[in-house]
Short mmCIF file of C-alpha atoms in Angstrom, two decimals:
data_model
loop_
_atom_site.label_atom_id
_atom_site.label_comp_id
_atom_site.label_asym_id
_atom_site.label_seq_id
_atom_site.Cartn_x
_atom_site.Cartn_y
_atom_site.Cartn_z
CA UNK A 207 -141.71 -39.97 -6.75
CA UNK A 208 -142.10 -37.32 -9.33
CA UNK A 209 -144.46 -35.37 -7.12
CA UNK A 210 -142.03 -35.06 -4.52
CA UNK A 211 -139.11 -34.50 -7.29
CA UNK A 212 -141.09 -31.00 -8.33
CA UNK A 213 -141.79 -30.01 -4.98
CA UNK A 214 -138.47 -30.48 -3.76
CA UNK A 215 -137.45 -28.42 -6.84
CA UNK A 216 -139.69 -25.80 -6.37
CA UNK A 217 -138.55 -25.20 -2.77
CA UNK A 218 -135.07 -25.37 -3.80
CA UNK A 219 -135.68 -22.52 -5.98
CA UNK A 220 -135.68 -20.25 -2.50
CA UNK A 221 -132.33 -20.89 -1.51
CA UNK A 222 -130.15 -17.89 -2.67
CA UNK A 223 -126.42 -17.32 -2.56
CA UNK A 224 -124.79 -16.74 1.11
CA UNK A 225 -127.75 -19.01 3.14
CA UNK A 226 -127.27 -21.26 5.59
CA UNK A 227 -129.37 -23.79 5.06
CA UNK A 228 -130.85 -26.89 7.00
CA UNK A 229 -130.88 -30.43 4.98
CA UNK A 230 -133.76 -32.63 5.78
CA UNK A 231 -134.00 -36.23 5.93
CA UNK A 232 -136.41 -38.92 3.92
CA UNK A 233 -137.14 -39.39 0.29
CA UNK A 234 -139.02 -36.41 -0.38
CA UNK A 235 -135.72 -34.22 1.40
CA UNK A 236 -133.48 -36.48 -0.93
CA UNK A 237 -134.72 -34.60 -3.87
CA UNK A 238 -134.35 -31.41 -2.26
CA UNK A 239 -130.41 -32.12 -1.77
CA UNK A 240 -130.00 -33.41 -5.19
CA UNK A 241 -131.41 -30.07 -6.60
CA UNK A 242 -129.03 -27.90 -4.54
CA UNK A 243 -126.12 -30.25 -5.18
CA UNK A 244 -126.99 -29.88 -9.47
CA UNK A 245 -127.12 -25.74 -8.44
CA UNK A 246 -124.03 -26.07 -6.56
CA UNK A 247 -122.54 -27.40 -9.35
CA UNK A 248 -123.53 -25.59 -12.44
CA UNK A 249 -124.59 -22.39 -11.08
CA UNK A 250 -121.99 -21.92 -8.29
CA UNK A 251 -124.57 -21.44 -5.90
CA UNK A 252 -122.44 -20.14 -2.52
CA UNK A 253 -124.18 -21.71 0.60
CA UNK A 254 -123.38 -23.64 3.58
CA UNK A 255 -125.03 -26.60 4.88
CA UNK A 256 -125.92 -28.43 8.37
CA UNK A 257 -127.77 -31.90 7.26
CA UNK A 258 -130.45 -33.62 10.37
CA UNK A 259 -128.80 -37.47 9.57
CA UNK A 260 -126.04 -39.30 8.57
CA UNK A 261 -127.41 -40.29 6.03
CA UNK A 262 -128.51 -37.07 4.50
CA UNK A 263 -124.77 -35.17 5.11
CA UNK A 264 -122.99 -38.30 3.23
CA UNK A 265 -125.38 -37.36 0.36
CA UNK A 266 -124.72 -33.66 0.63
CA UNK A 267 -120.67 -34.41 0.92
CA UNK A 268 -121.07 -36.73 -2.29
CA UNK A 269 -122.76 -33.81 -3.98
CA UNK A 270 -119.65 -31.29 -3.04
CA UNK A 271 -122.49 -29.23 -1.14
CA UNK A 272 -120.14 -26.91 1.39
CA UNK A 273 -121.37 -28.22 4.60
CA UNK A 274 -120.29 -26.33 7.97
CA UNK A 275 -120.31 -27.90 11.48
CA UNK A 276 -123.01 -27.54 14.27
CA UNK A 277 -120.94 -24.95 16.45
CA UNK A 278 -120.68 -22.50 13.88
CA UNK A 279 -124.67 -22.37 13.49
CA UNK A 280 -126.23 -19.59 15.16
CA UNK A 281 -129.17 -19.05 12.71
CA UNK A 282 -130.24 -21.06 9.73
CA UNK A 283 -131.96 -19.01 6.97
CA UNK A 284 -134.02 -22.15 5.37
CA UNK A 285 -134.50 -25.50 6.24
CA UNK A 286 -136.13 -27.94 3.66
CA UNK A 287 -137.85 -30.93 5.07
CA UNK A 288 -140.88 -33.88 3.95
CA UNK A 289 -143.28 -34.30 6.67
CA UNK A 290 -145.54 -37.16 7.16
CA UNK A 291 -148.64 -35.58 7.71
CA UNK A 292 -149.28 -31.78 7.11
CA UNK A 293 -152.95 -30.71 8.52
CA UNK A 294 -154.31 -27.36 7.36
CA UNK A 295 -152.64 -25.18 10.62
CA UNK A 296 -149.40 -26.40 9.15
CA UNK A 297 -149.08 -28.95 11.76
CA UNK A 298 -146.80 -31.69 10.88
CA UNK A 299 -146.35 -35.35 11.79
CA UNK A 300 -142.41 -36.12 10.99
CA UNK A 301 -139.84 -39.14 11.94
CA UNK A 302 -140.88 -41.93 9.49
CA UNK A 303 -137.18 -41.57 8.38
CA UNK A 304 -135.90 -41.89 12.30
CA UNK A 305 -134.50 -38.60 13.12
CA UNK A 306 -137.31 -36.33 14.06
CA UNK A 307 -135.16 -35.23 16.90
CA UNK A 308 -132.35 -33.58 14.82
CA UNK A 309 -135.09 -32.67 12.47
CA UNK A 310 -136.69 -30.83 15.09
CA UNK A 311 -133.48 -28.74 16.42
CA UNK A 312 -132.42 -27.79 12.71
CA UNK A 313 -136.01 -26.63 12.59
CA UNK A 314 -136.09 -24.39 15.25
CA UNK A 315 -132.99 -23.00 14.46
CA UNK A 316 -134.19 -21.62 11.21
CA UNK A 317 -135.83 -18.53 10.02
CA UNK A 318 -138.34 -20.47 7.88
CA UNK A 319 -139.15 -24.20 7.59
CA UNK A 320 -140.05 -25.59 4.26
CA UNK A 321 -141.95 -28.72 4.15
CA UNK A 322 -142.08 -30.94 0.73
CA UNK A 323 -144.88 -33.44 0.37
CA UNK A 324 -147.05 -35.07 -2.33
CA UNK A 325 -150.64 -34.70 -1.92
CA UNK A 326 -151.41 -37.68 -0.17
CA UNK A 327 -149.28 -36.28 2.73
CA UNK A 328 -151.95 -33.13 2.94
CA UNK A 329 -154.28 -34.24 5.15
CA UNK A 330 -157.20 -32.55 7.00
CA UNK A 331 -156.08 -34.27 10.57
CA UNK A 332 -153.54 -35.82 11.58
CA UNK A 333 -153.21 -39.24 13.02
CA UNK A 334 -153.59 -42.06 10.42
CA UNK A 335 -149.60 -41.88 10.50
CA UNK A 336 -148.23 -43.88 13.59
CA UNK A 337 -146.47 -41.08 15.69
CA UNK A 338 -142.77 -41.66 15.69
CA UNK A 339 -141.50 -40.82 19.70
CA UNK A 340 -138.14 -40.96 19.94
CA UNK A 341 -137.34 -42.82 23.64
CA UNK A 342 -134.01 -43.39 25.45
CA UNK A 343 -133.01 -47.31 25.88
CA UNK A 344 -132.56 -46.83 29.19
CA UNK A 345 -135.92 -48.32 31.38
CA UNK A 346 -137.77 -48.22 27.39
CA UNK A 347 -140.29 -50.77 28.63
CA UNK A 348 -141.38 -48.34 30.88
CA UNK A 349 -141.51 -45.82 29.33
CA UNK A 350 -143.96 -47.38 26.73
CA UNK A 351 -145.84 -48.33 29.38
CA UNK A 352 -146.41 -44.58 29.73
CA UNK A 353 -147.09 -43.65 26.40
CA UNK A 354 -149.64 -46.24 26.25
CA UNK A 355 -151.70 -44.54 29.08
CA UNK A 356 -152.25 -41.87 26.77
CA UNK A 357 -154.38 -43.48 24.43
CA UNK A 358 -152.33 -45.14 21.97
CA UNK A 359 -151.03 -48.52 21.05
CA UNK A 360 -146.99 -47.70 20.62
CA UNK A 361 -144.55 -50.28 18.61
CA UNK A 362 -141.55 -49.89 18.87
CA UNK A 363 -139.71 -49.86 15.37
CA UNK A 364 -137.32 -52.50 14.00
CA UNK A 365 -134.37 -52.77 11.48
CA UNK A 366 -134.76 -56.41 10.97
CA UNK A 367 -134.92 -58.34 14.01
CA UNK A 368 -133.26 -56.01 16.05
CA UNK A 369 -134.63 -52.66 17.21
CA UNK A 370 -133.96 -49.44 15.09
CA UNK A 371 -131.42 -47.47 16.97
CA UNK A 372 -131.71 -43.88 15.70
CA UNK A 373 -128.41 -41.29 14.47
CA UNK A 374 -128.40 -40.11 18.28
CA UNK A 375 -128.13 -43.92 19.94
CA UNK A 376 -132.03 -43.91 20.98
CA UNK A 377 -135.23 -45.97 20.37
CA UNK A 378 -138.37 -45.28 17.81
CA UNK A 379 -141.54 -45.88 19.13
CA UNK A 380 -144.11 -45.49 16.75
CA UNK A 381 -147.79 -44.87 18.08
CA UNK A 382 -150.95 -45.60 16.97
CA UNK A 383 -153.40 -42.69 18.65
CA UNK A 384 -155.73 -42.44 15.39
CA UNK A 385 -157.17 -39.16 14.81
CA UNK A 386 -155.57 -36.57 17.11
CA UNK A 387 -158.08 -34.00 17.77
CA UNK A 388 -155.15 -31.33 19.94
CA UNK A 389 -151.85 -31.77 18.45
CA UNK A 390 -150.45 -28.99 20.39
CA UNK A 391 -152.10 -30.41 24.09
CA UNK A 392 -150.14 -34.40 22.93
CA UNK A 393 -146.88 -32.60 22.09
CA UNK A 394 -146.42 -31.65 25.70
CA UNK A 395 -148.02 -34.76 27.46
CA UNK A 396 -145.41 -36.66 25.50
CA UNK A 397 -142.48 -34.53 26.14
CA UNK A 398 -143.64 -35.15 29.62
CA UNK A 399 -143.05 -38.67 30.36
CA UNK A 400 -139.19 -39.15 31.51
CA UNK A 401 -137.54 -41.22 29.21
CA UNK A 402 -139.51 -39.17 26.02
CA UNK A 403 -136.55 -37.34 24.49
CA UNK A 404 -138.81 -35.47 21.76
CA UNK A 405 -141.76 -36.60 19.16
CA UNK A 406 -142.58 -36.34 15.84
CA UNK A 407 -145.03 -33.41 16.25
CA UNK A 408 -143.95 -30.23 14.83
CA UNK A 409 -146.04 -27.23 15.98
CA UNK A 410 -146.08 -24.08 14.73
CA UNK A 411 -142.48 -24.43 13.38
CA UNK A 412 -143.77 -24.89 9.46
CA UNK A 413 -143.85 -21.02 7.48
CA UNK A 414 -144.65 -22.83 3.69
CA UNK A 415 -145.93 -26.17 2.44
CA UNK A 416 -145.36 -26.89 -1.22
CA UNK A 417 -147.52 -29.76 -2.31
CA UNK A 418 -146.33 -31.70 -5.77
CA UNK A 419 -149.00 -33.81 -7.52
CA UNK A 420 -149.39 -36.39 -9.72
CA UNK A 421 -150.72 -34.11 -12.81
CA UNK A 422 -147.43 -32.33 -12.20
CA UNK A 423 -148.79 -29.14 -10.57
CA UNK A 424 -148.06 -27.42 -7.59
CA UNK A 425 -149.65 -26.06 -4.91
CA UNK A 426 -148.41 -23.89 -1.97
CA UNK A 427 -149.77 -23.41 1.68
CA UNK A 428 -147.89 -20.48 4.00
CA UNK A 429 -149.22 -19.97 7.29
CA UNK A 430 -152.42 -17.95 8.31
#
């Protein structure tokens, strides 16, 4: 945890008085909202806010961070995110939290996307993370069928005994396709398949990664 604690700080250090800024989701993001709740707070810090879950925007609204609805957003300046996987294009694996879809429109409605992650998130391909693809309930056994033609074994995630149901009403399935050797070619054959609303592959959407370790230092990776 304190890895992703002086990440999330160090990102937080970019936002600047007058952004509008995008609130990620997970417990690396949770740090990120903390620090820019404590900045709110004691340094008066003037921003608004647009958070990609429930859960995140009851923590924001706890932390009196201004928050401002979806359709007054136009452009976001910064979005701060955790990722699952980051590979060394930038390429991220996200939606271990469930709401890679939100995620993914706060994303691309921002200037520049900040991902947080501790070093064992840095990886040098992705794939040992399942790929969270968020499905609609409607015909869902079908549409695993489908996914599983691609070359993975998909499961689709629980909240107990019953199936997770994600912030926008849909399913999780998470998918097992090992080492993925073309992130940007599996992007599109997922979004492909009716009943695929959107998966956990980010592509080209990340501008810095700031990677907190255990020793307490810091490391940061922009784009090429």
């Amino acid at each position: 945890m304190e890895s992703k604690r002086i990440a999330a700080e160090k990102a937080v250090e970019l936002v600047k008085d007058g952004m509008k800024v995008g609130l990620g989701t997970g417990s690396t993001a949770y740090w990120a909202i903390q620090a820019i709740g404590r900045r709110v707070k004691e340094e008066g810090l003037n921003i608004q806010a647009v958070a990609t879950s429930v859960q995140s925007e009851q923590l924001a609204n706890e932390l009196g961070i201004p928050m401002m609805p979806f359709a007054d957003v136009d452009v976001l300046d910064l979005t701060i995110d955790g990722a699952d996987e980051v590979d060394p294009a930038l390429h991220l694996i996200k939606g271990g939290g469930g709401a890679l879809l939100r995620e993914k429109i706060v994303a691309a409605a921002s200037k520049q996307l900040i991902i947080i992650v501790d070093e064992s998130k840095d990886v040098k391909q992705l794939g040992k993370f399942p790929l969270p693809v968020e499905i609609v309930p409607f015909a869902f056994e079908l549409t695993v069928k489908k996914l599983r033609k691609l070359g993975c074994e998909p499961k689709l995630r629980k909240n107990g005994e019953e199936l997770y149901v994600t912030d926008n009403g849909n399913y999780i399935a998470d998918c097992e396709f090992g080492a993925i050797a073309d992130p940007e070619a599996l992007h599109d054959d997922l979004n492909r398949i009716p009943g695929v609303v959107d998966n956990g592959l980010f592509i080209h959407m990340a501008s810095l990664v700031i990677v907190g370790s255990a020793d307490g230092s810091i490391r940061s990776i922009t784009k090429e």
